[in-house]
Coordinates of C-alpha atoms in Angstrom, one line a residue:
X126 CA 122.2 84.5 86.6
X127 CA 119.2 86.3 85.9
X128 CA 118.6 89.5 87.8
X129 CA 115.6 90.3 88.6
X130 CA 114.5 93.2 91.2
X131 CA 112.2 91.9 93.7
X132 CA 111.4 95.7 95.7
X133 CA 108.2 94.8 95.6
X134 CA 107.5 91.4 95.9
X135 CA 109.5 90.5 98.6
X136 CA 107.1 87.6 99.5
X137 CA 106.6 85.8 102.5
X138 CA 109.2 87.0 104.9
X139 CA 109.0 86.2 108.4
X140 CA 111.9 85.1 110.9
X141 CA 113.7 88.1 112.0
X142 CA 117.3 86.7 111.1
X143 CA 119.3 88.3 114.7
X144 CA 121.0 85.4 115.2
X145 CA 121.3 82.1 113.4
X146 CA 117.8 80.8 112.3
X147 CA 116.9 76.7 111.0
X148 CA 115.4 76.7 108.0
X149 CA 115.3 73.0 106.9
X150 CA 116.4 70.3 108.9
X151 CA 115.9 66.3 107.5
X152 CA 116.9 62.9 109.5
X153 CA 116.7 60.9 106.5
X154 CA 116.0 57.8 108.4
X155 CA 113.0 59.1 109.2
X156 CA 111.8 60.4 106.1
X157 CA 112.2 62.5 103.2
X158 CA 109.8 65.4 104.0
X159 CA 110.0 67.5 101.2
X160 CA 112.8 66.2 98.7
X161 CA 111.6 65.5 95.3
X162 CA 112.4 65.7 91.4
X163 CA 110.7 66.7 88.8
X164 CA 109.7 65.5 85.4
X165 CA 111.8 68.1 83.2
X166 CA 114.9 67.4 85.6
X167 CA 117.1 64.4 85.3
X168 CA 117.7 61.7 88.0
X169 CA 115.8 59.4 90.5
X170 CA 115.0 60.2 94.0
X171 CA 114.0 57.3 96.5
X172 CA 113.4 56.5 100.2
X173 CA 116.0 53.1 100.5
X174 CA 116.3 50.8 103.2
X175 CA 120.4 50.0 103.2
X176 CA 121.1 47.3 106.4
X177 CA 118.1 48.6 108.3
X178 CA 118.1 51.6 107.9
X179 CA 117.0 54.1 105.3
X180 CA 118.5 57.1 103.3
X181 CA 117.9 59.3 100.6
X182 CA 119.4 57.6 97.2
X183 CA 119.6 60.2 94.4
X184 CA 120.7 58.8 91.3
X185 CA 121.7 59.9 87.6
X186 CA 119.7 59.2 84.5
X187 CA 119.6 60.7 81.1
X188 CA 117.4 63.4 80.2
X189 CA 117.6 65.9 77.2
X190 CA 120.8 64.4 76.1
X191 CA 122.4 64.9 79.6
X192 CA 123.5 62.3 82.7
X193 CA 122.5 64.1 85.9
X194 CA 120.5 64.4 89.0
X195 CA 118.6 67.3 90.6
X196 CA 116.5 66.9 93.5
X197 CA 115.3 69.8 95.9
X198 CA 113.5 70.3 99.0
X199 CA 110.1 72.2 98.8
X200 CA 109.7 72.7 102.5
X201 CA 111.7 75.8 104.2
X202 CA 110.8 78.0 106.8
X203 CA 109.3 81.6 105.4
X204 CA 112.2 83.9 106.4
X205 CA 113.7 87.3 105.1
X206 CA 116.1 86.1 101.9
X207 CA 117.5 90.1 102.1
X208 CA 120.7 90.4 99.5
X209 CA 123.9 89.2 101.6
X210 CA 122.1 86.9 104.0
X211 CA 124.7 84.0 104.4
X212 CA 123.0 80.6 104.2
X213 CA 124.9 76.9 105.9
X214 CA 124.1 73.8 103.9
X215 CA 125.1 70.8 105.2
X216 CA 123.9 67.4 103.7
X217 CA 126.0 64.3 105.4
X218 CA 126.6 61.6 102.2
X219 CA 128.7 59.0 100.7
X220 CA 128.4 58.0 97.1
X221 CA 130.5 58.0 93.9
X222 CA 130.8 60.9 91.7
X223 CA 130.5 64.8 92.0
X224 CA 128.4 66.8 93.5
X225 CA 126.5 70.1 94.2
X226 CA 124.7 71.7 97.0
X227 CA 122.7 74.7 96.1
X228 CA 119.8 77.0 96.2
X229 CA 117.1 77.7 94.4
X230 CA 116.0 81.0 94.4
X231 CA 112.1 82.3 93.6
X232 CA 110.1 86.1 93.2
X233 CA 107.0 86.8 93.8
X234 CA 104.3 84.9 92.1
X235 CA 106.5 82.6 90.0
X236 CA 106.4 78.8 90.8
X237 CA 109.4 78.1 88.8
X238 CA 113.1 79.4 90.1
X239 CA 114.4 82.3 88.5
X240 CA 117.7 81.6 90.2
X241 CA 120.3 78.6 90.6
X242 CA 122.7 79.9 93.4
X243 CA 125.4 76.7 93.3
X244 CA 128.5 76.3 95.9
X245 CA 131.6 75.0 94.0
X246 CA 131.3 71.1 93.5
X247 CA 132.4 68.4 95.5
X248 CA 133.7 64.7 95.4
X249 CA 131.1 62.2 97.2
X250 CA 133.5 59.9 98.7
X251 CA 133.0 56.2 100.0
X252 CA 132.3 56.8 103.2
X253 CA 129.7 59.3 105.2
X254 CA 130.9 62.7 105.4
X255 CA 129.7 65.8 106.2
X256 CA 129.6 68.2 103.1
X257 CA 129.2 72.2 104.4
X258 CA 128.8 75.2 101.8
X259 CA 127.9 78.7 103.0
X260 CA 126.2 80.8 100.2
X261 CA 125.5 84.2 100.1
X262 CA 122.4 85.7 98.7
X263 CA 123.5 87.5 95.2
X264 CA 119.6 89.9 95.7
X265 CA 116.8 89.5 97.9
X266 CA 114.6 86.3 97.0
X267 CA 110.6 85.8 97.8
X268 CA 112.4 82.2 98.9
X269 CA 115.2 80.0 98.7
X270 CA 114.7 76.6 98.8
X271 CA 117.7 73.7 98.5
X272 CA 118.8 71.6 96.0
X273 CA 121.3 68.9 95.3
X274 CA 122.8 67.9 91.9
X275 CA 124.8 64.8 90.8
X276 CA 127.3 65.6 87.5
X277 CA 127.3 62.8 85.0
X278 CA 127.0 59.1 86.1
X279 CA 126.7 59.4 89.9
X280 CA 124.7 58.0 93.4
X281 CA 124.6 59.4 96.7
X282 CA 123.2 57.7 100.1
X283 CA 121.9 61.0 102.4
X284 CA 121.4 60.9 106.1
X285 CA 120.7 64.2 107.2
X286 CA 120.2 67.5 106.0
X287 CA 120.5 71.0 107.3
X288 CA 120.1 74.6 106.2
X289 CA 120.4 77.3 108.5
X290 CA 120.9 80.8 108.2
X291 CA 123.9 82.0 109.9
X292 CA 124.5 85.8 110.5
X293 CA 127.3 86.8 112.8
X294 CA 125.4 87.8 115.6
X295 CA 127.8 90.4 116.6
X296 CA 126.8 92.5 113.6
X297 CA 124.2 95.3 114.2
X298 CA 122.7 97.0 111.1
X299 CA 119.9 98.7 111.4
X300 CA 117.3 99.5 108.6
X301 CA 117.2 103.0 106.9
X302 CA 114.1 104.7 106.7
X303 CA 111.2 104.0 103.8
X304 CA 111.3 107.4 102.3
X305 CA 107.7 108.2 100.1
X306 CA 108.2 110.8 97.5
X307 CA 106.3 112.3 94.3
X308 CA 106.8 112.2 91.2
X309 CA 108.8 114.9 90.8
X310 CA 111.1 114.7 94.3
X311 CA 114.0 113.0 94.3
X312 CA 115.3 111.0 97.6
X313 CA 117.9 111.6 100.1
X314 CA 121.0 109.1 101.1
X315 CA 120.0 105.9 102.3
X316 CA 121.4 106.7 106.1
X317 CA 122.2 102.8 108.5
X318 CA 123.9 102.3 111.8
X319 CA 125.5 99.7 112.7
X320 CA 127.8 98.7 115.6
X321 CA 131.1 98.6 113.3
X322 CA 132.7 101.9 113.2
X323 CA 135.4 102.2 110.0
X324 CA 134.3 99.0 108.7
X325 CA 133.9 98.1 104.5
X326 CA 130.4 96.7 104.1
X327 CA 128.8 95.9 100.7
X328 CA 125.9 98.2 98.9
X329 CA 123.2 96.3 97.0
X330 CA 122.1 99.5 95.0
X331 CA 118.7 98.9 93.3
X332 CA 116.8 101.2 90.8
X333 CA 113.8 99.9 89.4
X334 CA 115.2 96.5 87.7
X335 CA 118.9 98.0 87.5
X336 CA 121.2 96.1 90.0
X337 CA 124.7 97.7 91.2
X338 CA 127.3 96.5 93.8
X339 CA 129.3 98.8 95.7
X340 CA 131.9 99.0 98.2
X341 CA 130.4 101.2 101.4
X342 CA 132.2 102.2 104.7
X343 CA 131.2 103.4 107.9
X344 CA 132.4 106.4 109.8
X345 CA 133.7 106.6 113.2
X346 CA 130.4 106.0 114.7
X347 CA 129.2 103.1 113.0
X348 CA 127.3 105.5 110.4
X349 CA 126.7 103.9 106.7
X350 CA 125.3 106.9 104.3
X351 CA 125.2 105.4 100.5
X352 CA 123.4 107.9 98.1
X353 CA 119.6 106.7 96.8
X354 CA 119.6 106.3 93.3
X355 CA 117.5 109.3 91.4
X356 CA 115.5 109.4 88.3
X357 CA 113.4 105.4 89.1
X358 CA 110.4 105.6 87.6
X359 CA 108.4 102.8 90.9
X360 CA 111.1 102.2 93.7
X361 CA 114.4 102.3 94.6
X362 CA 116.4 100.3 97.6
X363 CA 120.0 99.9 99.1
X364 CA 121.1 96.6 100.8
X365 CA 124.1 97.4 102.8
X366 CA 125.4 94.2 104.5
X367 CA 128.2 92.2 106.0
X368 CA 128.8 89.0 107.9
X369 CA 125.2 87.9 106.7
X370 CA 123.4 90.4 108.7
X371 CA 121.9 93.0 105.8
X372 CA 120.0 96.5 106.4
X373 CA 117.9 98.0 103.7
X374 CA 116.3 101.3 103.1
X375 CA 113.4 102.0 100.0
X376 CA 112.3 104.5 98.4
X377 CA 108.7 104.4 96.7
X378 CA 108.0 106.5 94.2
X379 CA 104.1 107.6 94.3
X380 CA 101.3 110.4 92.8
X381 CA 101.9 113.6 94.0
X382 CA 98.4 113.8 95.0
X383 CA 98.5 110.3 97.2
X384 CA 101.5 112.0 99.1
X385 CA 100.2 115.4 99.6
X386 CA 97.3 113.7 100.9
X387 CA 99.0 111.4 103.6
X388 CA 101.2 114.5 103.9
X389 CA 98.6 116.2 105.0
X390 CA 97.1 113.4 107.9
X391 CA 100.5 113.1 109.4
X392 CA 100.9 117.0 109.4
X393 CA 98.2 116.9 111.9
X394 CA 99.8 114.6 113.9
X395 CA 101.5 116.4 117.3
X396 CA 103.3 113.5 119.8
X397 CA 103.6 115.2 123.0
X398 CA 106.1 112.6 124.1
X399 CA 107.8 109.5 122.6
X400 CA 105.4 106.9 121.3
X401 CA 106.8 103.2 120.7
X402 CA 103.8 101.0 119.1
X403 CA 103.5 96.8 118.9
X404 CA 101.8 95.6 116.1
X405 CA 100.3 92.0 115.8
X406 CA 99.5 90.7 113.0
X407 CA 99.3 88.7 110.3
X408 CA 101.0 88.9 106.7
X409 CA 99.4 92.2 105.9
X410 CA 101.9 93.0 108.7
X411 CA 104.9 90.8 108.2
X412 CA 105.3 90.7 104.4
X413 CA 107.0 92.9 102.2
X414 CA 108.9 94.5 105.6
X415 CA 110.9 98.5 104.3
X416 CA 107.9 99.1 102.4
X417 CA 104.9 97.8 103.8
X418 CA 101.6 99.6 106.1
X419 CA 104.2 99.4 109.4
X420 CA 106.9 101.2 107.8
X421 CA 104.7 103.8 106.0
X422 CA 103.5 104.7 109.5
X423 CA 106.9 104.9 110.7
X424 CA 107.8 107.1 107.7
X425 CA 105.2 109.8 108.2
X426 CA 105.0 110.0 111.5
X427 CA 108.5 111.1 112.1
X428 CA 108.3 113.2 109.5
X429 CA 106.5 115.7 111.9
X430 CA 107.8 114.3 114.8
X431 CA 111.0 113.2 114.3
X432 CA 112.5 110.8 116.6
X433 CA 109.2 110.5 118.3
X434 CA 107.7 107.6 116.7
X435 CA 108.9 104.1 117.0
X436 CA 107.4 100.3 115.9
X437 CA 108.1 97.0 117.0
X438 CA 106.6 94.8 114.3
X439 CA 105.8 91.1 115.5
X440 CA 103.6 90.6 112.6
X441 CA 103.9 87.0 111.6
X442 CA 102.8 85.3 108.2
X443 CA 99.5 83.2 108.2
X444 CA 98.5 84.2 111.5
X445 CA 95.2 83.6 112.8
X446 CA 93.3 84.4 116.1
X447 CA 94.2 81.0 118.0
X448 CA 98.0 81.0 116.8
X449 CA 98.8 84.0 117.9
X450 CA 97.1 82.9 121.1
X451 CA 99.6 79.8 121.5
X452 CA 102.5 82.3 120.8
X453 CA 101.2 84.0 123.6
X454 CA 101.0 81.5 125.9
X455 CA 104.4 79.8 124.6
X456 CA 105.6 83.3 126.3
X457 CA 105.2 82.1 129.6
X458 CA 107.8 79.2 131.7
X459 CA 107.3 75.6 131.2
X460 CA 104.9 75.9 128.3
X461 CA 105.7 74.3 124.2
X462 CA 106.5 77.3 122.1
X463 CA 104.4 77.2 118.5
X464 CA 105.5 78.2 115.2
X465 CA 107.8 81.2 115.0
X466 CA 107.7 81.7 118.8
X467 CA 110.9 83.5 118.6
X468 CA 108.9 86.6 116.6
X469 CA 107.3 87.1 120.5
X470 CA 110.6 86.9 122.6
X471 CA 110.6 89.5 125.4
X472 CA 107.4 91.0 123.8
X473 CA 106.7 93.2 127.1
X474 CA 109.9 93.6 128.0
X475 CA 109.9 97.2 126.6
X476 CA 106.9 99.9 127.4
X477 CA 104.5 100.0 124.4
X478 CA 102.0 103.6 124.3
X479 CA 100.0 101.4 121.7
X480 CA 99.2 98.2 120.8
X481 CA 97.6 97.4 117.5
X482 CA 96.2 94.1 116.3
X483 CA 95.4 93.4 112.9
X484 CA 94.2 90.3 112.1
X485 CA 91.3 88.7 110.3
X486 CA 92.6 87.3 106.5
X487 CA 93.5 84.1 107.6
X488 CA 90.7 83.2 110.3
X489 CA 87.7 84.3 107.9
X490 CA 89.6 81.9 104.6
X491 CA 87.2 78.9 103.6
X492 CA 87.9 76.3 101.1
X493 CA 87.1 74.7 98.1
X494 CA 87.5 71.0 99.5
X495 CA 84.3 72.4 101.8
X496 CA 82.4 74.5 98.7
X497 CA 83.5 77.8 100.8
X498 CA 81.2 76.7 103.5
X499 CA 82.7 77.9 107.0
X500 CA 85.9 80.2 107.6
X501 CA 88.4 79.1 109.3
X502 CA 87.8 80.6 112.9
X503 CA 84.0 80.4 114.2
X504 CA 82.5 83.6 115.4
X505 CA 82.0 81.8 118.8
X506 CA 86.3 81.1 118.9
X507 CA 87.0 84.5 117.7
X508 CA 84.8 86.0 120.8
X509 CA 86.6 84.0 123.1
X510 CA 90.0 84.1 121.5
X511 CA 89.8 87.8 121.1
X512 CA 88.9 88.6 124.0
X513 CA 91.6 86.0 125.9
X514 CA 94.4 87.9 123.9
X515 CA 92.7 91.5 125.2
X516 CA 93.1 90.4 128.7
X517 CA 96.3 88.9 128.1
X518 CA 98.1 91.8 126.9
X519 CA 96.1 94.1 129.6
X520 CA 98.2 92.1 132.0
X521 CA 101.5 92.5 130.5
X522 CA 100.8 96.1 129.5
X523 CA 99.4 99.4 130.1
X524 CA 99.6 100.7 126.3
X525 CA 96.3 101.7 124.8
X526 CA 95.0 98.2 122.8
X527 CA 93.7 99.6 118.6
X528 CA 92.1 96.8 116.6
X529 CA 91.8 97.0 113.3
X530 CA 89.0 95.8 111.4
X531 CA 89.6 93.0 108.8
X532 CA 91.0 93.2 105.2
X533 CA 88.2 92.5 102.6
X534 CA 90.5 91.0 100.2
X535 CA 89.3 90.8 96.6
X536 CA 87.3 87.3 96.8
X537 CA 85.8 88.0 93.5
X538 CA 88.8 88.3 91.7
X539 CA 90.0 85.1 93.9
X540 CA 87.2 82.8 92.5
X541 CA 88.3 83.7 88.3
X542 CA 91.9 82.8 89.8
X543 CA 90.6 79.3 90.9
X544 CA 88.7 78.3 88.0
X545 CA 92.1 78.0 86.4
X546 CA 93.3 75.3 88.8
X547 CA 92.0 71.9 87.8
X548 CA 88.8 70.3 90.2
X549 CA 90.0 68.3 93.1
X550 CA 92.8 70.5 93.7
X551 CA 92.2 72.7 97.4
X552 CA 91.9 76.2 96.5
X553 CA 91.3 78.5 99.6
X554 CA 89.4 81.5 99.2
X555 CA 89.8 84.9 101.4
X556 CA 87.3 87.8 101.8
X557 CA 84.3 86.3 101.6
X558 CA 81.8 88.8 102.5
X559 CA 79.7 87.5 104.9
X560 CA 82.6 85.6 106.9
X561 CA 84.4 89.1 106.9
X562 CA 81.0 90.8 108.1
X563 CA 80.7 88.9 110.8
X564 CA 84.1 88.9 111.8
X565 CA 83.9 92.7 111.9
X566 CA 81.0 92.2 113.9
X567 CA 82.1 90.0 116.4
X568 CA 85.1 92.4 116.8
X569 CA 82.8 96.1 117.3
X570 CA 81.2 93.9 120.0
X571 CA 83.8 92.7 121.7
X572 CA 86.0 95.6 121.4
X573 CA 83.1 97.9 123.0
X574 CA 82.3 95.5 125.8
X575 CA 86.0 95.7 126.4
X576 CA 86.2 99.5 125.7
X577 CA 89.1 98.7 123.1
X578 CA 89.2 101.0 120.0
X579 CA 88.6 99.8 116.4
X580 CA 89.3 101.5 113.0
X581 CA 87.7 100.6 110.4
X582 CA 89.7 100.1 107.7
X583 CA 87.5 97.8 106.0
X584 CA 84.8 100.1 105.3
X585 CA 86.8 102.5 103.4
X586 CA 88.6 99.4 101.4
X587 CA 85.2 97.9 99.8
X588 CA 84.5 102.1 98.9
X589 CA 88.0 102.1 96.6
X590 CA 86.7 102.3 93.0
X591 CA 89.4 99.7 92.2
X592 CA 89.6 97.1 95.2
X593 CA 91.5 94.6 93.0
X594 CA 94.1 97.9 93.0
X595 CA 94.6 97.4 96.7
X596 CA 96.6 94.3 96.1
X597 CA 99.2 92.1 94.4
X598 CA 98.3 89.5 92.2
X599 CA 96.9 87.1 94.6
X600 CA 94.2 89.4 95.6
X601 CA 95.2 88.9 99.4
X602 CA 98.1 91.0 100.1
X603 CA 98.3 94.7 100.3
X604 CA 100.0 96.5 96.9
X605 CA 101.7 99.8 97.4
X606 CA 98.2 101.3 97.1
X607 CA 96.4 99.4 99.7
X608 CA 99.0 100.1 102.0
X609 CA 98.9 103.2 101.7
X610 CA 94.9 103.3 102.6
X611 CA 95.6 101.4 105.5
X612 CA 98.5 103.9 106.7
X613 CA 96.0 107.1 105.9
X614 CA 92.9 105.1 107.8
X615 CA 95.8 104.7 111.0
X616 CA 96.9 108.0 111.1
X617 CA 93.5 109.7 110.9
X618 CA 92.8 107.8 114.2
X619 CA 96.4 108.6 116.1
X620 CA 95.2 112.7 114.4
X621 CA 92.5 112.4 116.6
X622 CA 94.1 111.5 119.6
X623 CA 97.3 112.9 119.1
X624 CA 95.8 116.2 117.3
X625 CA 98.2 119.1 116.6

């Protein structure tokens, strides 16, 4: 099994695994929504009707001087794949032969898998049966997506399908802090509680590319201490998990300029009383969670204030003005929830001091198919929308509303990326300028009619002398270094209202 360190490509991550979470769920009668083969595997995947009604037949063939099949399902829910997340497959089947169900397991930008995470094989038997493997994530995974291979001359007939996470929701661990340190500091211990006092848990240990498993246990109170590994040269993490629930702390190695710099923001920082922030967003929010803008805030802030400064992160990937609208309103009795409506449960529930809404990315994207033409989300339905989910939150809330202004992206960089895929094929584009000006128009207006603050973050992103530095490969989202410029632009705004 290859091992390879995803600290900072974490991709994609967004359902917030407290309690069992469907990833993939197929009623072959239906349809096979998702499950294909490819060209450079062996076997034959169809859609056959058997005495009215219709299955999923995977059969052998030969390829490269083998008899097999391997067919997988490209459509799973974006969730957290943290190390020791425990995974239910369950595909119902008859057939002849044997059998595996497994995962296949992807990084960052890489479309191919870098993993194969197989259960033990089975025998398909004559009749329908349901066949159920748990797996447990070996490392953390940008995604995990299912697969199911035939060994030598076999058939299967597939009615359903299911893959669900399934942590033991009496297990509480929570996440260590994100510690930021120059290049010359070394970190502390990684420091969890959990609700399992005097239990064994298992340490994921991560320095740079350098993977080691431990045995970890808790004291008397529940408290998990495992020591940071020294001497990385980028990052460093600890998974410390059991019973599928996982916490993680990181550590992110940076100039010691950059950190005397934000050092120096938060230092100004003076919370005259406990302040517990909301933030709404989109993946600039949700993605790469440990590490990311949300969790550098948390970092520095109670560095000067310790146990002062608390987030709630709701951020949710691919977010856009009018879905996080629907969210809000699946919040309220009788009404149909909308994608990752759980990311909202009992969002007021608790008393927020501020409420910050970052979004932007997603509702000023355009595409190819349309020659870039028009973002997604008119100026006229971001007015309304934005101000709808304003007056929303006003209602459920007394916290002080921040909106952020939107990302610029690197659309320039973008476009030399799309030349490379072939004509005909959609390609959407983010940060184009004049869809992000006006966006960041229509947002200064509404927010002062509204008397709502707004940072400006997007200013001092287009000033960088290296935008394309601000983010990962896609040119979208934030790298270490963009969200880091976010975190300073934040915490120059709470200096001035929190000021020491």
């Amino acid at each position: 099994m290859m091992k390879i360190f995803f600290l900072l490509l974490l991709l994609l991550q967004t359902v917030l695994l407290c309690g069992g979470v469907n990833l993939c769920r197929n009623n072959f009668h239906i349809s096979l929504s998702g499950w294909k083969g490819t060209s450079y595997w062996g076997g034959k995947i169809s859609h056959e009707n058997v005495n009215g009604k219709r299955y999923m037949k995977v059969v052998s063939t030969s390829h490269d001087g083998r008899v097999y099949a391997r067919v997988y399902n490209r459509y799973v829910s974006r969730t957290q794949f943290k190390e020791g997340l425990t995974i239910k497959l369950t595909l119902r089947a008859k057939g002849t032969g044997k059998m595996t169900l497994g995962l296949l397991a992807y990084g960052g930008y890489v479309n191919n898998p870098v993993d194969f995470v197989p259960a033990e094989p089975v025998t398909l038997t004559p009749e329908f049966k349901d066949h159920t493997v748990i797996i447990t994530a070996p490392q953390s995974y940008a995604s995990m997506r299912p697969y199911v291979e035939l060994h030598g001359q076999a058939e299967l007939l597939a009615e359903s399908f299911d893959m669900a996470s399934v942590p033991d929701r009496s297990v509480v661990i929570h996440d260590g802090k994100m510690q930021i340190i120059g290049e010359n500091e070394q970190p502390g211990a990684a420091v969890f509680s959990t609700n399992q006092p005097n239990r064994e848990f298992t340490a994921g240990i991560w320095k740079d590319f350098e993977h080691t498993v431990v045995k970890v246990k808790s004291d008397a109170a529940g408290k998990v201490s495992v020591p940071m590994p020294t001497g990385f040269v980028n990052s460093a993490a600890v998974h410390v998990y059991a019973s599928g629930v996982t916490g993680s702390a990181f550590a992110v190695r940076e100039a010691s300029s950059a950190c005397r710099h934000s050092d120096a923001i938060a230092a100004k920082i003076k919370l005259p009383h406990p302040v517990r922030m909301l933030v709404i967003g989109d993946s600039l929010s949700d993605f790469y969670r440990g590490y990311n803008y949300v969790d550098r805030l948390d970092s520095w802030l109670n560095k000067y204030n310790p146990g002062l400064f608390s987030v709630r992160n709701a951020g949710v990937g691919g977010d856009y003005l009018v879905r996080v609208q629907e969210r809000l309103v699946g919040m309220m009795p009788g009404v149909d929830s909308t994608y990752r409506q759980e990311m909202y449960n009992d969002l007021f529930k608790e008393k927020y001091d501020i409420i910050l809404i970052e979004l932007g990315p997603n509702d000023t994207r355009s595409n190819r198919s349309e020659n870039y033409s028009k973002p997604l989300t008119s100026p006229e339905q971001q007015r309304r929308i934005l101000t709808y989910i304003i007056n929303f939150i006003r209602r459920n809330s007394d916290a002080r509303i921040v909106v952020l202004a939107p990302s610029p992206s690197a659309p320039e960089a973008s476009l030399k990326l799309a030349a490379n895929i072939p004509a005909g094929q959609e390609f959407v584009l983010f940060g184009k300028p004049e869809f992000i000006d006006a966006f960041d128009a229509v947002n200064r207006e509404v927010c002062k009619q509204m008397d709502v603050d707004y940072v400006d973050i997007l200013t001092v992103m287009r000033r960088a002398p290296d935008r394309n530095s601000l983010y990962v490969k896609d040119r979208v989202h934030l790298s270490a270094k963009g969200g880091r410029v976010i975190t300073d632009v934040i915490m120059e705004y709470l200096a001035e209202k929190y000021r020491r």
